[in-house]
Structures are given as structure tokens and as C-alpha cells.
Amino acid sequence: MVYRITSECICCGSCLHECPVEAITEEPEIFVIDPEKCNDCVGHFEEPQCAAVCGVDACIQDFFKYTK
Ligand code: SF4
């Protein structure tokens, strides 16, 4: 499952360096996950690191990618 960052993001930067595949980038007023890079942390961690560290629960599973 791929993750994305919602508008709840407060740009604290906690997730930026936690991503093992460097899928997260900083955009103006929000952080963004590249869906082509995100692999749900499979092979790196037991749980998605961005979601684990996010203090406002802004990192969520992106079901839309699989319904296109
Ligand atoms: Fe990176 Fe893992 Fe978050 Fe995907 S789920 S953006 S691989 S930290």
C-alpha cells in the first residue's frame, strides 16, 4: 500500500528523513510522497515510518492509486 500526506500536514519535517526510499519531498506549505517511490517501507521496517512519526496523523494509505 502506498502512502500520501494530507492537508493536515503542518510541515514539521519529522517524516522527511525517516523515509528509507527518499520518497518524501518538501513543497510550499506541505510535504509530498512520490507514489512511484513509496513502497510502504516493505523490506525496511515493520510499519510505515512516515505514519509512525507523524504527530498529526497526516500520513495515510492512498487507496486512490489502486482504483485508477
Ligand atoms: Fe517512505 Fe515508508 Fe512513508 Fe512510503 S510509507 S513514504 S516508503 S516512509
mmCIF file of N, CA, C and O and ligand atoms in Angstrom:
data_model
loop_
_atom_site.group_PDB
_atom_site.id
_atom_site.type_symbol
_atom_site.label_atom_id
_atom_site.label_comp_id
_atom_site.label_asym_id
_atom_site.label_seq_id
_atom_site.Cartn_x
_atom_site.Cartn_y
_atom_site.Cartn_z
ATOM 1 N N MET A 1 0.839 -1.194 0.000
ATOM 2 C CA MET A 1 0.000 0.000 0.000
ATOM 3 C C MET A 1 0.879 1.251 0.000
ATOM 4 O O MET A 1 1.875 1.306 0.694
ATOM 5 N N VAL A 2 0.507 2.207 -0.798
ATOM 6 C CA VAL A 2 1.261 3.453 -0.881
ATOM 7 C C VAL A 2 0.662 4.477 0.078
ATOM 8 O O VAL A 2 -0.533 4.465 0.340
ATOM 9 N N TYR A 3 1.505 5.344 0.580
ATOM 10 C CA TYR A 3 1.040 6.377 1.492
ATOM 11 C C TYR A 3 1.052 7.743 0.821
ATOM 12 O O TYR A 3 1.757 7.972 -0.161
ATOM 13 N N ARG A 4 0.228 8.634 1.363
ATOM 14 C CA ARG A 4 0.247 10.022 0.918
ATOM 15 C C ARG A 4 0.087 10.921 2.129
ATOM 16 O O ARG A 4 -0.321 10.463 3.209
ATOM 17 N N ILE A 5 0.384 12.186 1.948
ATOM 18 C CA ILE A 5 0.302 13.156 3.035
ATOM 19 C C ILE A 5 -0.880 14.084 2.780
ATOM 20 O O ILE A 5 -1.004 14.654 1.695
ATOM 21 N N THR A 6 -1.729 14.223 3.768
ATOM 22 C CA THR A 6 -2.951 15.023 3.607
ATOM 23 C C THR A 6 -2.703 16.490 3.972
ATOM 24 O O THR A 6 -1.629 16.860 4.456
ATOM 25 N N SER A 7 -3.738 17.295 3.801
ATOM 26 C CA SER A 7 -3.648 18.721 4.117
ATOM 27 C C SER A 7 -3.528 18.974 5.608
ATOM 28 O O SER A 7 -3.337 20.118 6.039
ATOM 29 N N GLU A 8 -3.624 17.905 6.392
ATOM 30 C CA GLU A 8 -3.407 18.044 7.840
ATOM 31 C C GLU A 8 -1.945 18.319 8.159
ATOM 32 O O GLU A 8 -1.606 18.735 9.272
ATOM 33 N N CYS A 9 -1.080 18.096 7.186
ATOM 34 C CA CYS A 9 0.374 18.288 7.369
ATOM 35 C C CYS A 9 0.673 19.704 7.835
ATOM 36 O O CYS A 9 0.196 20.683 7.257
ATOM 37 N N ILE A 10 1.502 19.787 8.901
ATOM 38 C CA ILE A 10 1.884 21.099 9.428
ATOM 39 C C ILE A 10 3.340 21.415 9.103
ATOM 40 O O ILE A 10 3.917 22.350 9.636
ATOM 41 N N CYS A 11 3.924 20.616 8.211
ATOM 42 C CA CYS A 11 5.290 20.856 7.739
ATOM 43 C C CYS A 11 6.319 20.871 8.870
ATOM 44 O O CYS A 11 7.236 21.695 8.867
ATOM 45 N N CYS A 12 6.161 19.949 9.806
ATOM 46 C CA CYS A 12 7.128 19.897 10.897
ATOM 47 C C CYS A 12 8.436 19.255 10.452
ATOM 48 O O CYS A 12 9.477 19.460 11.052
ATOM 49 N N GLY A 13 8.356 18.439 9.379
ATOM 50 C CA GLY A 13 9.561 17.820 8.834
ATOM 51 C C GLY A 13 9.958 16.517 9.487
ATOM 52 O O GLY A 13 10.995 15.942 9.140
ATOM 53 N N SER A 14 9.161 16.025 10.416
ATOM 54 C CA SER A 14 9.511 14.793 11.137
ATOM 55 C C SER A 14 9.687 13.600 10.213
ATOM 56 O O SER A 14 10.542 12.744 10.437
ATOM 57 N N CYS A 15 8.877 13.521 9.185
ATOM 58 C CA CYS A 15 8.895 12.352 8.302
ATOM 59 C C CYS A 15 10.020 12.369 7.277
ATOM 60 O O CYS A 15 10.435 11.327 6.779
ATOM 61 N N LEU A 16 10.500 13.544 6.956
ATOM 62 C CA LEU A 16 11.377 13.721 5.803
ATOM 63 C C LEU A 16 12.558 12.754 5.782
ATOM 64 O O LEU A 16 12.831 12.111 4.768
ATOM 65 N N HIS A 17 13.258 12.645 6.894
ATOM 66 C CA HIS A 17 14.460 11.813 6.909
ATOM 67 C C HIS A 17 14.201 10.403 7.434
ATOM 68 O O HIS A 17 15.139 9.620 7.589
ATOM 69 N N GLU A 18 12.949 10.089 7.709
ATOM 70 C CA GLU A 18 12.600 8.739 8.161
ATOM 71 C C GLU A 18 12.343 7.800 6.993
ATOM 72 O O GLU A 18 12.433 6.591 7.129
ATOM 73 N N CYS A 19 12.003 8.344 5.843
ATOM 74 C CA CYS A 19 11.654 7.509 4.691
ATOM 75 C C CYS A 19 12.889 6.812 4.126
ATOM 76 O O CYS A 19 13.833 7.472 3.696
ATOM 77 N N PRO A 20 12.871 5.482 4.087
ATOM 78 C CA PRO A 20 14.058 4.736 3.638
ATOM 79 C C PRO A 20 14.306 4.810 2.135
ATOM 80 O O PRO A 20 15.390 4.461 1.675
ATOM 81 N N VAL A 21 13.304 5.237 1.387
ATOM 82 C CA VAL A 21 13.475 5.297 -0.072
ATOM 83 C C VAL A 21 13.445 6.741 -0.593
ATOM 84 O O VAL A 21 13.349 6.974 -1.803
ATOM 85 N N GLU A 22 13.540 7.679 0.326
ATOM 86 C CA GLU A 22 13.582 9.104 -0.019
ATOM 87 C C GLU A 22 12.433 9.511 -0.936
ATOM 88 O O GLU A 22 12.622 10.191 -1.944
ATOM 89 N N ALA A 23 11.226 9.071 -0.551
ATOM 90 C CA ALA A 23 10.035 9.361 -1.350
ATOM 91 C C ALA A 23 9.376 10.679 -0.954
ATOM 92 O O ALA A 23 8.481 11.149 -1.649
ATOM 93 N N ILE A 24 9.832 11.270 0.150
ATOM 94 C CA ILE A 24 9.172 12.472 0.657
ATOM 95 C C ILE A 24 9.981 13.718 0.310
ATOM 96 O O ILE A 24 11.188 13.762 0.521
ATOM 97 N N THR A 25 9.277 14.710 -0.225
ATOM 98 C CA THR A 25 9.918 15.985 -0.544
ATOM 99 C C THR A 25 9.109 17.123 0.064
ATOM 100 O O THR A 25 7.916 16.981 0.342
ATOM 101 N N GLU A 26 9.776 18.248 0.248
ATOM 102 C CA GLU A 26 9.111 19.414 0.815
ATOM 103 C C GLU A 26 8.646 20.329 -0.301
ATOM 104 O O GLU A 26 9.423 20.734 -1.152
ATOM 105 N N GLU A 27 7.364 20.614 -0.268
ATOM 106 C CA GLU A 27 6.776 21.572 -1.201
ATOM 107 C C GLU A 27 6.305 22.765 -0.371
ATOM 108 O O GLU A 27 6.261 22.681 0.859
ATOM 109 N N PRO A 28 5.948 23.857 -1.013
ATOM 110 C CA PRO A 28 5.457 25.001 -0.235
ATOM 111 C C PRO A 28 4.254 24.631 0.635
ATOM 112 O O PRO A 28 3.237 24.159 0.120
ATOM 113 N N GLU A 29 4.406 24.745 1.937
ATOM 114 C CA GLU A 29 3.347 24.545 2.925
ATOM 115 C C GLU A 29 2.857 23.114 3.073
ATOM 116 O O GLU A 29 1.841 22.864 3.713
ATOM 117 N N ILE A 30 3.549 22.147 2.481
ATOM 118 C CA ILE A 30 3.169 20.742 2.677
ATOM 119 C C ILE A 30 4.322 19.843 2.247
ATOM 120 O O ILE A 30 5.172 20.255 1.453
ATOM 121 N N PHE A 31 4.329 18.630 2.796
ATOM 122 C CA PHE A 31 5.276 17.625 2.342
ATOM 123 C C PHE A 31 4.521 16.655 1.438
ATOM 124 O O PHE A 31 3.317 16.452 1.591
ATOM 125 N N VAL A 32 5.232 16.067 0.482
ATOM 126 C CA VAL A 32 4.589 15.236 -0.525
ATOM 127 C C VAL A 32 5.329 13.908 -0.641
ATOM 128 O O VAL A 32 6.564 13.857 -0.588
ATOM 129 N N ILE A 33 4.552 12.825 -0.816
ATOM 130 C CA ILE A 33 5.123 11.492 -1.040
ATOM 131 C C ILE A 33 5.011 11.148 -2.515
ATOM 132 O O ILE A 33 3.925 11.223 -3.097
ATOM 133 N N ASP A 34 6.121 10.762 -3.113
ATOM 134 C CA ASP A 34 6.125 10.325 -4.511
ATOM 135 C C ASP A 34 5.571 8.899 -4.567
ATOM 136 O O ASP A 34 6.206 7.967 -4.070
ATOM 137 N N PRO A 35 4.387 8.705 -5.164
ATOM 138 C CA PRO A 35 3.773 7.374 -5.182
ATOM 139 C C PRO A 35 4.562 6.352 -5.989
ATOM 140 O O PRO A 35 4.376 5.146 -5.820
ATOM 141 N N GLU A 36 5.428 6.816 -6.841
ATOM 142 C CA GLU A 36 6.255 5.888 -7.616
ATOM 143 C C GLU A 36 7.432 5.373 -6.798
ATOM 144 O O GLU A 36 8.013 4.332 -7.116
ATOM 145 N N LYS A 37 7.810 6.102 -5.767
ATOM 146 C CA LYS A 37 8.934 5.687 -4.918
ATOM 147 C C LYS A 37 8.469 4.949 -3.666
ATOM 148 O O LYS A 37 9.126 4.024 -3.199
ATOM 149 N N CYS A 38 7.348 5.384 -3.077
ATOM 150 C CA CYS A 38 6.873 4.787 -1.822
ATOM 151 C C CYS A 38 6.595 3.300 -2.006
ATOM 152 O O CYS A 38 5.906 2.890 -2.940
ATOM 153 N N ASN A 39 7.138 2.513 -1.101
ATOM 154 C CA ASN A 39 6.897 1.062 -1.145
ATOM 155 C C ASN A 39 6.347 0.557 0.183
ATOM 156 O O ASN A 39 6.491 -0.619 0.501
ATOM 157 N N ASP A 40 5.766 1.482 0.965
ATOM 158 C CA ASP A 40 5.161 1.109 2.249
ATOM 159 C C ASP A 40 6.217 0.645 3.247
ATOM 160 O O ASP A 40 5.903 -0.050 4.197
ATOM 161 N N CYS A 41 7.453 0.996 2.983
ATOM 162 C CA CYS A 41 8.576 0.618 3.853
ATOM 163 C C CYS A 41 8.836 -0.889 3.857
ATOM 164 O O CYS A 41 9.587 -1.384 4.725
ATOM 165 N N VAL A 42 8.250 -1.600 2.908
ATOM 166 C CA VAL A 42 8.449 -3.054 2.841
ATOM 167 C C VAL A 42 9.935 -3.364 2.616
ATOM 168 O O VAL A 42 10.587 -2.793 1.750
ATOM 169 N N GLY A 43 10.437 -4.255 3.444
ATOM 170 C CA GLY A 43 11.839 -4.632 3.346
ATOM 171 C C GLY A 43 12.757 -3.755 4.174
ATOM 172 O O GLY A 43 13.954 -4.028 4.273
ATOM 173 N N HIS A 44 12.189 -2.695 4.760
ATOM 174 C CA HIS A 44 12.994 -1.769 5.571
ATOM 175 C C HIS A 44 12.526 -1.750 7.026
ATOM 176 O O HIS A 44 13.342 -1.818 7.934
ATOM 177 N N PHE A 45 11.199 -1.615 7.197
ATOM 178 C CA PHE A 45 10.635 -1.510 8.548
ATOM 179 C C PHE A 45 9.339 -2.298 8.647
ATOM 180 O O PHE A 45 8.702 -2.602 7.635
ATOM 181 N N GLU A 46 8.922 -2.584 9.865
ATOM 182 C CA GLU A 46 7.692 -3.330 10.097
ATOM 183 C C GLU A 46 6.446 -2.481 9.843
ATOM 184 O O GLU A 46 5.374 -3.010 9.567
ATOM 185 N N GLU A 47 6.597 -1.163 9.971
ATOM 186 C CA GLU A 47 5.458 -0.275 9.757
ATOM 187 C C GLU A 47 5.923 0.950 8.982
ATOM 188 O O GLU A 47 7.103 1.305 9.027
ATOM 189 N N PRO A 48 5.012 1.616 8.270
ATOM 190 C CA PRO A 48 5.367 2.825 7.526
ATOM 191 C C PRO A 48 5.934 3.888 8.465
ATOM 192 O O PRO A 48 5.259 4.308 9.407
ATOM 193 N N GLN A 49 7.134 4.299 8.207
ATOM 194 C CA GLN A 49 7.807 5.217 9.121
ATOM 195 C C GLN A 49 7.221 6.614 9.126
ATOM 196 O O GLN A 49 7.192 7.284 10.152
ATOM 197 N N CYS A 50 6.744 7.071 7.973
ATOM 198 C CA CYS A 50 6.172 8.423 7.936
ATOM 199 C C CYS A 50 4.932 8.488 8.824
ATOM 200 O O CYS A 50 4.758 9.432 9.589
ATOM 201 N N ALA A 51 4.075 7.473 8.723
ATOM 202 C CA ALA A 51 2.864 7.440 9.533
ATOM 203 C C ALA A 51 3.215 7.265 11.011
ATOM 204 O O ALA A 51 2.546 7.822 11.886
ATOM 205 N N ALA A 52 4.266 6.513 11.284
ATOM 206 C CA ALA A 52 4.648 6.242 12.665
ATOM 207 C C ALA A 52 5.129 7.501 13.380
ATOM 208 O O ALA A 52 4.885 7.667 14.574
ATOM 209 N N VAL A 53 5.797 8.392 12.643
ATOM 210 C CA VAL A 53 6.362 9.569 13.301
ATOM 211 C C VAL A 53 5.475 10.805 13.198
ATOM 212 O O VAL A 53 5.694 11.776 13.916
ATOM 213 N N CYS A 54 4.505 10.776 12.313
ATOM 214 C CA CYS A 54 3.680 11.976 12.096
ATOM 215 C C CYS A 54 2.839 12.290 13.341
ATOM 216 O O CYS A 54 2.047 11.462 13.789
ATOM 217 N N GLY A 55 2.976 13.494 13.854
ATOM 218 C CA GLY A 55 2.277 13.891 15.071
ATOM 219 C C GLY A 55 0.839 14.320 14.854
ATOM 220 O O GLY A 55 0.090 14.491 15.815
ATOM 221 N N VAL A 56 0.450 14.524 13.589
ATOM 222 C CA VAL A 56 -0.925 14.960 13.322
ATOM 223 C C VAL A 56 -1.675 13.967 12.432
ATOM 224 O O VAL A 56 -2.713 14.294 11.849
ATOM 225 N N ASP A 57 -1.139 12.775 12.322
ATOM 226 C CA ASP A 57 -1.772 11.710 11.526
ATOM 227 C C ASP A 57 -2.066 12.137 10.085
ATOM 228 O O ASP A 57 -3.136 11.848 9.538
ATOM 229 N N ALA A 58 -1.123 12.823 9.485
ATOM 230 C CA ALA A 58 -1.320 13.311 8.114
ATOM 231 C C ALA A 58 -0.847 12.317 7.054
ATOM 232 O O ALA A 58 -1.090 12.534 5.873
ATOM 233 N N CYS A 59 -0.181 11.254 7.463
ATOM 234 C CA CYS A 59 0.283 10.242 6.506
ATOM 235 C C CYS A 59 -0.702 9.083 6.521
ATOM 236 O O CYS A 59 -0.833 8.378 7.528
ATOM 237 N N ILE A 60 -1.397 8.897 5.395
ATOM 238 C CA ILE A 60 -2.427 7.866 5.332
ATOM 239 C C ILE A 60 -2.246 7.003 4.094
ATOM 240 O O ILE A 60 -1.579 7.398 3.137
ATOM 241 N N GLN A 61 -2.868 5.844 4.109
ATOM 242 C CA GLN A 61 -2.818 4.969 2.953
ATOM 243 C C GLN A 61 -3.591 5.606 1.809
ATOM 244 O O GLN A 61 -4.675 6.146 2.002
ATOM 245 N N ASP A 62 -3.019 5.517 0.607
ATOM 246 C CA ASP A 62 -3.637 6.127 -0.568
ATOM 247 C C ASP A 62 -4.290 5.044 -1.419
ATOM 248 O O ASP A 62 -3.660 4.420 -2.260
ATOM 249 N N PHE A 63 -5.572 4.838 -1.169
ATOM 250 C CA PHE A 63 -6.297 3.804 -1.903
ATOM 251 C C PHE A 63 -6.555 4.206 -3.344
ATOM 252 O O PHE A 63 -6.747 3.376 -4.204
ATOM 253 N N PHE A 64 -6.557 5.512 -3.604
ATOM 254 C CA PHE A 64 -6.896 6.004 -4.936
ATOM 255 C C PHE A 64 -5.953 5.453 -5.994
ATOM 256 O O PHE A 64 -6.364 5.145 -7.102
ATOM 257 N N LYS A 65 -4.701 5.305 -5.630
ATOM 258 C CA LYS A 65 -3.714 4.816 -6.602
ATOM 259 C C LYS A 65 -4.138 3.478 -7.199
ATOM 260 O O LYS A 65 -3.841 3.184 -8.339
ATOM 261 N N TYR A 66 -4.859 2.698 -6.419
ATOM 262 C CA TYR A 66 -5.226 1.354 -6.880
ATOM 263 C C TYR A 66 -6.609 1.296 -7.504
ATOM 264 O O TYR A 66 -7.076 0.240 -7.877
ATOM 265 N N THR A 67 -7.254 2.456 -7.607
ATOM 266 C CA THR A 67 -8.578 2.463 -8.227
ATOM 267 C C THR A 67 -8.574 3.183 -9.573
ATOM 268 O O THR A 67 -9.600 3.345 -10.197
ATOM 269 N N LYS A 68 -7.381 3.644 -10.004
ATOM 270 C CA LYS A 68 -7.299 4.344 -11.285
ATOM 271 C C LYS A 68 -7.579 3.385 -12.424
ATOM 272 O O LYS A 68 -7.210 2.236 -12.364
HETATM 273 FE FE1 SF4 B 1 8.529 6.446 2.704
HETATM 274 FE FE2 SF4 B 1 7.595 4.330 4.026
HETATM 275 FE FE3 SF4 B 1 6.222 6.625 4.116
HETATM 276 FE FE4 SF4 B 1 6.300 5.218 1.847
HETATM 277 S S1 SF4 B 1 5.358 4.563 3.802
HETATM 278 S S2 SF4 B 1 6.641 7.459 2.065
HETATM 279 S S3 SF4 B 1 8.372 4.336 1.911
HETATM 280 S S4 SF4 B 1 8.287 6.285 4.956
#
